[in-house]
Coordinates of C-alpha atoms and ligand atoms in Angstrom, one line a residue:
Y66 CA 17.1 35.4 43.3
C67 CA 15.5 37.9 42.7
A68 CA 17.2 39.9 46.0
K69 CA 20.3 41.6 45.1
V70 CA 22.8 42.5 47.9
R71 CA 24.3 46.2 48.0
N72 CA 27.2 47.5 49.3
D73 CA 25.7 49.1 51.9
G74 CA 24.6 45.8 53.0
A75 CA 21.0 47.0 51.2
V76 CA 19.0 43.7 50.4
I77 CA 17.3 45.1 46.7
Y78 CA 14.5 43.2 44.8
D79 CA 14.8 42.6 41.0
A80 CA 12.6 41.5 39.4
A81 CA 14.5 41.2 36.1
Q82 CA 16.2 38.1 38.4
D83 CA 12.3 37.4 39.6
K84 CA 11.3 36.1 36.5
S85 CA 14.3 33.8 35.0
S86 CA 13.1 32.5 38.5
E87 CA 9.5 31.9 37.8
Q88 CA 11.0 30.5 34.4
S89 CA 12.9 27.9 36.4
L90 CA 10.6 27.3 38.7
S91 CA 7.8 27.0 35.9
L92 CA 10.4 24.8 34.4
L93 CA 12.0 22.4 36.9
T94 CA 7.9 21.9 37.2
E95 CA 7.6 21.0 33.0
L96 CA 10.8 19.1 33.2
R97 CA 9.1 16.5 36.8
H98 CA 6.2 16.7 34.1
A99 CA 7.6 15.1 31.5
I100 CA 9.1 12.2 32.9
E101 CA 5.6 11.0 34.1
R102 CA 3.8 12.2 31.0
D103 CA 6.1 10.6 28.4
E104 CA 8.0 13.6 26.9
F105 CA 11.7 12.0 27.0
R106 CA 12.1 10.2 24.0
L107 CA 15.6 8.1 24.0
F108 CA 17.4 8.0 20.7
V109 CA 20.5 6.8 19.5
Q110 CA 23.6 7.4 17.6
P111 CA 26.1 4.7 16.0
K112 CA 29.8 4.6 16.7
I113 CA 31.7 2.6 13.6
A114 CA 34.7 1.7 14.0
L115 CA 36.8 3.8 11.6
Q116 CA 39.1 1.4 9.8
T117 CA 36.6 -0.8 8.6
G118 CA 32.5 0.9 8.4
Q119 CA 31.3 -2.2 11.3
V120 CA 28.9 -0.3 13.2
V121 CA 30.3 -1.3 17.3
G122 CA 28.3 0.1 19.8
M123 CA 25.6 3.4 20.1
E124 CA 25.8 6.3 22.2
A125 CA 21.9 7.5 23.9
L126 CA 21.4 11.2 23.5
V127 CA 17.8 12.2 25.6
R128 CA 15.3 15.1 23.8
W129 CA 12.8 16.0 24.8
Q130 CA 9.0 15.8 23.1
H131 CA 7.2 18.9 24.7
P132 CA 3.8 19.6 23.3
Q133 CA 4.1 23.4 22.9
R134 CA 7.9 24.5 22.5
G135 CA 8.1 21.7 20.2
N136 CA 11.6 19.5 20.1
V137 CA 13.8 20.8 22.7
F138 CA 17.7 19.7 22.4
P139 CA 18.9 18.4 25.2
D140 CA 21.9 21.7 25.6
Q141 CA 18.9 23.5 26.4
F142 CA 17.8 21.2 29.7
I143 CA 20.7 19.1 30.6
P144 CA 22.5 21.9 32.5
F145 CA 19.2 22.5 34.1
A146 CA 18.4 19.8 34.8
E147 CA 21.8 19.1 36.6
Q148 CA 21.8 22.4 38.8
T149 CA 18.4 21.8 40.1
G150 CA 19.3 18.1 40.7
F151 CA 16.5 16.5 38.5
I152 CA 19.4 14.5 36.2
R153 CA 19.5 12.1 38.5
V154 CA 16.1 11.0 38.0
L155 CA 16.5 11.8 34.1
T156 CA 19.9 9.5 33.6
R157 CA 18.4 6.9 35.7
W158 CA 15.4 7.3 33.0
V159 CA 18.2 7.4 30.2
M160 CA 19.7 4.0 31.9
E161 CA 16.7 1.8 31.7
R162 CA 15.5 2.8 28.4
S163 CA 18.9 2.4 27.3
V164 CA 19.3 -1.7 29.3
Q165 CA 15.9 -2.3 27.5
L166 CA 17.5 -1.4 23.8
C167 CA 20.0 -4.0 24.6
Q168 CA 17.9 -6.5 25.7
Q169 CA 15.2 -6.0 22.7
L170 CA 18.4 -5.7 20.4
E171 CA 20.1 -9.3 21.9
Q172 CA 17.6 -10.8 21.6
A173 CA 17.5 -9.6 17.6
G174 CA 21.3 -11.1 17.1
Q175 CA 22.6 -7.5 18.1
Q176 CA 25.8 -7.8 20.3
L177 CA 26.0 -4.2 20.8
K178 CA 27.4 -1.7 22.8
I179 CA 25.7 1.0 24.8
S180 CA 27.4 4.1 26.0
V181 CA 25.4 6.6 28.5
N182 CA 26.1 10.3 30.0
L183 CA 26.6 11.0 33.0
S184 CA 27.1 14.3 34.8
T185 CA 28.5 15.9 37.8
R186 CA 25.7 15.4 40.4
D187 CA 25.7 11.1 39.3
L188 CA 28.8 11.1 40.2
M189 CA 28.3 12.4 43.1
D190 CA 24.9 9.8 43.6
Q191 CA 26.3 7.3 46.5
D192 CA 23.1 5.1 45.4
L193 CA 23.9 4.9 41.5
P194 CA 25.9 1.8 40.6
A195 CA 23.2 -0.3 42.7
K196 CA 20.3 1.1 40.9
F197 CA 22.1 0.5 37.6
G198 CA 22.9 -3.1 39.3
E199 CA 19.5 -4.0 40.2
M200 CA 17.5 -1.6 36.1
L201 CA 21.0 -4.2 35.2
Q202 CA 19.3 -7.9 36.7
R203 CA 15.7 -6.7 36.4
H204 CA 16.9 -7.3 32.1
G205 CA 19.2 -10.4 32.4
Q206 CA 21.6 -7.5 31.0
S207 CA 25.2 -7.2 31.7
P208 CA 27.4 -4.0 33.0
K209 CA 29.6 -4.9 30.0
S210 CA 28.0 -3.9 27.3
F211 CA 27.9 -0.5 28.5
C212 CA 29.6 2.8 28.5
L213 CA 29.5 5.3 31.1
E214 CA 30.8 8.3 29.2
I215 CA 31.9 11.3 31.4
T216 CA 33.4 15.1 30.2
E217 CA 36.3 16.3 32.2
S218 CA 35.0 19.1 33.8
A219 CA 31.8 16.4 35.3
I220 CA 35.3 14.7 37.2
M221 CA 36.9 18.3 37.8
D222 CA 34.1 19.1 40.4
D223 CA 34.6 16.9 42.5
P224 CA 37.8 14.9 41.1
V225 CA 38.0 12.9 45.3
R226 CA 33.8 11.2 44.8
A227 CA 34.6 11.0 40.7
Q228 CA 36.5 8.3 41.6
N229 CA 35.1 6.3 43.4
T230 CA 31.9 6.3 41.9
L231 CA 34.3 5.4 38.8
A232 CA 35.8 2.8 41.0
A233 CA 32.7 1.2 41.7
L234 CA 30.8 1.5 38.6
S235 CA 34.5 0.4 37.1
A236 CA 34.5 -3.0 39.3
M237 CA 31.1 -3.6 38.4
G238 CA 32.1 -4.2 34.5
F239 CA 31.3 -1.3 33.4
E240 CA 33.5 -0.1 30.7
L241 CA 34.4 4.3 31.3
S242 CA 34.9 7.4 28.6
I243 CA 35.7 10.4 28.7
D244 CA 33.6 12.6 27.2
D245 CA 34.4 16.0 25.0
F246 CA 37.9 15.3 25.7
G247 CA 40.3 17.8 25.3
T248 CA 37.6 21.3 25.8
G249 CA 38.4 20.6 29.9
Y250 CA 41.0 21.1 32.4
S251 CA 42.0 18.0 34.0
S252 CA 45.2 16.5 35.1
L253 CA 46.8 14.1 32.6
A254 CA 48.0 12.5 36.2
Y255 CA 44.9 12.8 37.3
L256 CA 43.3 11.1 34.9
K257 CA 45.9 8.1 34.9
S258 CA 45.1 7.1 37.8
L259 CA 41.0 6.1 36.7
P260 CA 39.7 3.4 35.4
V261 CA 38.8 4.7 32.0
N262 CA 39.1 2.8 29.0
E263 CA 38.2 4.9 26.1
L264 CA 38.9 8.6 24.6
K265 CA 36.5 10.7 22.8
I266 CA 37.8 13.9 21.1
D267 CA 35.3 16.3 20.4
K268 CA 33.9 17.2 17.5
S269 CA 34.4 21.3 17.7
F270 CA 38.0 19.9 16.8
V271 CA 36.7 17.1 14.2
L272 CA 34.9 19.4 12.4
N273 CA 37.4 21.6 10.7
M274 CA 40.3 19.1 10.9
E275 CA 40.3 19.3 7.1
T276 CA 41.0 22.7 6.6
D277 CA 42.7 23.6 10.7
T278 CA 45.4 23.4 11.3
G279 CA 45.5 23.5 14.6
D280 CA 43.0 21.5 15.5
Y281 CA 44.3 18.5 13.2
R282 CA 46.7 19.1 15.2
I283 CA 45.0 18.9 18.3
V284 CA 43.5 15.8 17.1
Q285 CA 46.3 14.1 16.0
S286 CA 48.4 14.4 19.7
T287 CA 44.7 13.7 21.3
I288 CA 45.2 10.0 19.4
S289 CA 48.5 9.5 20.3
L290 CA 48.1 10.6 23.6
A291 CA 45.1 7.5 23.7
R292 CA 47.6 5.5 21.3
A293 CA 50.4 5.7 24.9
M294 CA 47.7 5.7 27.6
D295 CA 46.1 2.0 26.4
L296 CA 43.0 3.8 25.7
R297 CA 40.6 3.6 22.8
V298 CA 39.6 6.2 21.0
V299 CA 36.8 7.8 19.7
A300 CA 35.9 10.9 17.7
E301 CA 32.5 12.7 17.6
G302 CA 31.5 15.1 14.7
I303 CA 32.3 13.4 11.2
E304 CA 30.1 15.4 8.8
N305 CA 31.9 14.1 5.2
E306 CA 34.0 10.8 4.0
K307 CA 37.4 12.8 4.4
V308 CA 37.4 13.9 7.6
W309 CA 36.9 9.9 8.3
S310 CA 39.9 9.0 6.3
L311 CA 41.6 11.4 7.3
L312 CA 41.6 9.6 10.9
A313 CA 41.3 5.9 9.3
G314 CA 44.6 7.7 8.5
M315 CA 45.4 8.6 11.7
D316 CA 45.0 5.3 13.8
C317 CA 41.4 6.2 15.6
D318 CA 39.3 3.8 16.7
Q319 CA 35.4 5.0 16.1
G320 CA 33.8 7.5 15.5
Q321 CA 30.4 9.3 15.0
G322 CA 28.9 11.3 12.8
Y323 CA 26.1 12.8 10.7
F324 CA 28.2 11.5 8.2
M325 CA 27.3 8.1 8.9
S326 CA 24.4 8.8 10.6
R327 CA 22.5 11.4 13.1
P328 CA 20.9 10.2 16.2
I329 CA 18.0 8.2 15.4
P330 CA 14.9 7.1 17.9
A331 CA 16.4 4.5 19.1
A332 CA 12.9 2.2 17.9
Q333 CA 14.4 2.8 14.2
M334 CA 18.2 1.1 15.4
R335 CA 16.9 -2.0 14.2
D336 CA 16.3 -0.9 10.2
W337 CA 19.0 1.8 10.5
L338 CA 21.4 -1.5 11.6
A339 CA 19.9 -3.7 8.4
G340 CA 21.1 -0.7 5.7
W341 CA 23.5 0.2 6.8
R342 CA 26.8 -0.4 4.8
P343 CA 29.9 0.9 5.0
P344 CA 31.9 3.3 2.3
S345 CA 34.8 1.7 0.6
I346 CA 37.2 3.0 3.4
G347 CA 40.3 1.3 1.2
Q348 CA 39.1 3.9 -1.9
A349 CA 38.8 6.8 0.6
L350 CA 42.0 6.1 1.8
S351 CA 43.8 5.6 -1.4
T352 CA 43.2 9.6 -1.7
E353 CA 45.1 11.4 0.7
Ligands
C2E19 P1 27.5 14.6 23.9 O1 27.9 13.3 24.7 O2 29.3 15.1 23.8 O3 26.9 14.3 22.3 C1 27.7 14.4 21.5 C2 26.7 15.3 21.0 O4 27.5 15.9 19.5 C3 25.3 14.9 20.6 O5 24.2 16.4 20.4 C4 25.3 15.1 18.7 O6 23.9 15.2 18.4 C5 26.0 15.9 18.4 N1 26.4 15.3 17.1 C6 27.1 13.7 16.8 N2 27.6 13.5 15.7 C7 27.5 14.7 14.5 C8 28.3 15.7 13.6 O7 29.1 14.5 12.6 N3 28.2 17.0 13.7 C9 27.3 18.1 15.1 N4 27.1 18.7 14.4 N5 26.8 17.3 16.0 C10 26.5 15.6 16.5 P2 23.8 16.3 21.9 O8 22.5 15.2 21.2 O9 22.7 17.6 20.3 O10 24.1 16.6 23.1 C11 24.3 17.5 23.0 C12 25.2 16.4 24.7 O11 23.9 16.8 25.6 C13 25.9 16.0 24.3 O12 27.3 15.5 24.0 C14 26.2 15.5 25.9 O13 26.8 16.0 26.9 C15 24.8 15.8 26.5 N6 23.1 15.2 26.5 C16 22.4 14.6 25.2 N7 21.8 13.1 26.5 C17 22.6 12.8 27.3 C18 21.6 12.0 28.3 O14 21.3 11.3 28.1 N8 22.2 12.4 29.7 C19 23.6 13.2 29.8 N9 23.3 13.8 30.9 N10 23.4 14.3 28.4 C20 23.0 13.9 28.2
MG20 MG1 28.5 12.0 24.9
MG21 MG1 31.2 13.5 23.6
MG22 MG1 30.9 17.0 22.9

């Protein structure tokens, strides 16, 4: 980390790099402690059927409540957890909490699917399917209640290994989703060969689709592509009713976004569900 090799082969000490590697080391130590100190929190964001307004499931999103830094968002530590391999520990934590939540909701009479995000390293983790299987068994839950989200780039990092892990997970009964679709470099021919059930359109295309024609067309063509491949299609980043009604009119199946709900602590999900009133979509649609 702290050494740079010059053209002539000499190794130069780089203090700036050293400082950052020290920081990385302390971040890794803190991440490890965060598990023991119970600083991670499971948040969930509801997934809504856009034609009916019914809640169909939720996505599990992790938060880190750091004693000094406050709420640390996943974008600030997931890439690092990924680089260092800590992600495997974290993914297992998220899955365990999601399985518990699913069991609690079931006991309260709610059958909702929970989506869990996987990273590149998870796809290379040979033990992952067995570990998940064991957690489900312990809580009397079925893989059919879970959807695993994988980004295109995570799959393309090592397509062969990804294919093996995904085939194993799919054979167990997990649903699979391609997350942030449209932002990576996957080939359609390759995606077609995977046992995928769902495409999630990245929020970067959805956020401004009312005003940006380019984004609108990307969303439109992704929905047609999903239809042609017989996949469910989900839009993330719905921030207002207009975008919901546009997507509903384009035959998009499901959506997530701040308009319906920001991610909330898992413990608040039951109350949120009890209070959810779908907007009158018919009315919204007719204003197009
Ligand atoms: P993602 O899986 O694509 O999750 C969607 C992100 O969009 C979430 O950010 C969510 O809070 C945000 N979002 C949802 N609706 C809206 C909206 O209407 N407007 C805007 N502006 N944003 C919206 P979050 O929770 O910060 O997570 C960011 C990314 O971190 C996730 O993207 C996912 O890739 C990763 N991540 C989060 N939790 C986990 C986890 O448990 N495991 C792994 N491997 N990755 C995770
Ligand atoms: Mg996701
Ligand atoms: Mg996404
Ligand atoms: Mg995204």
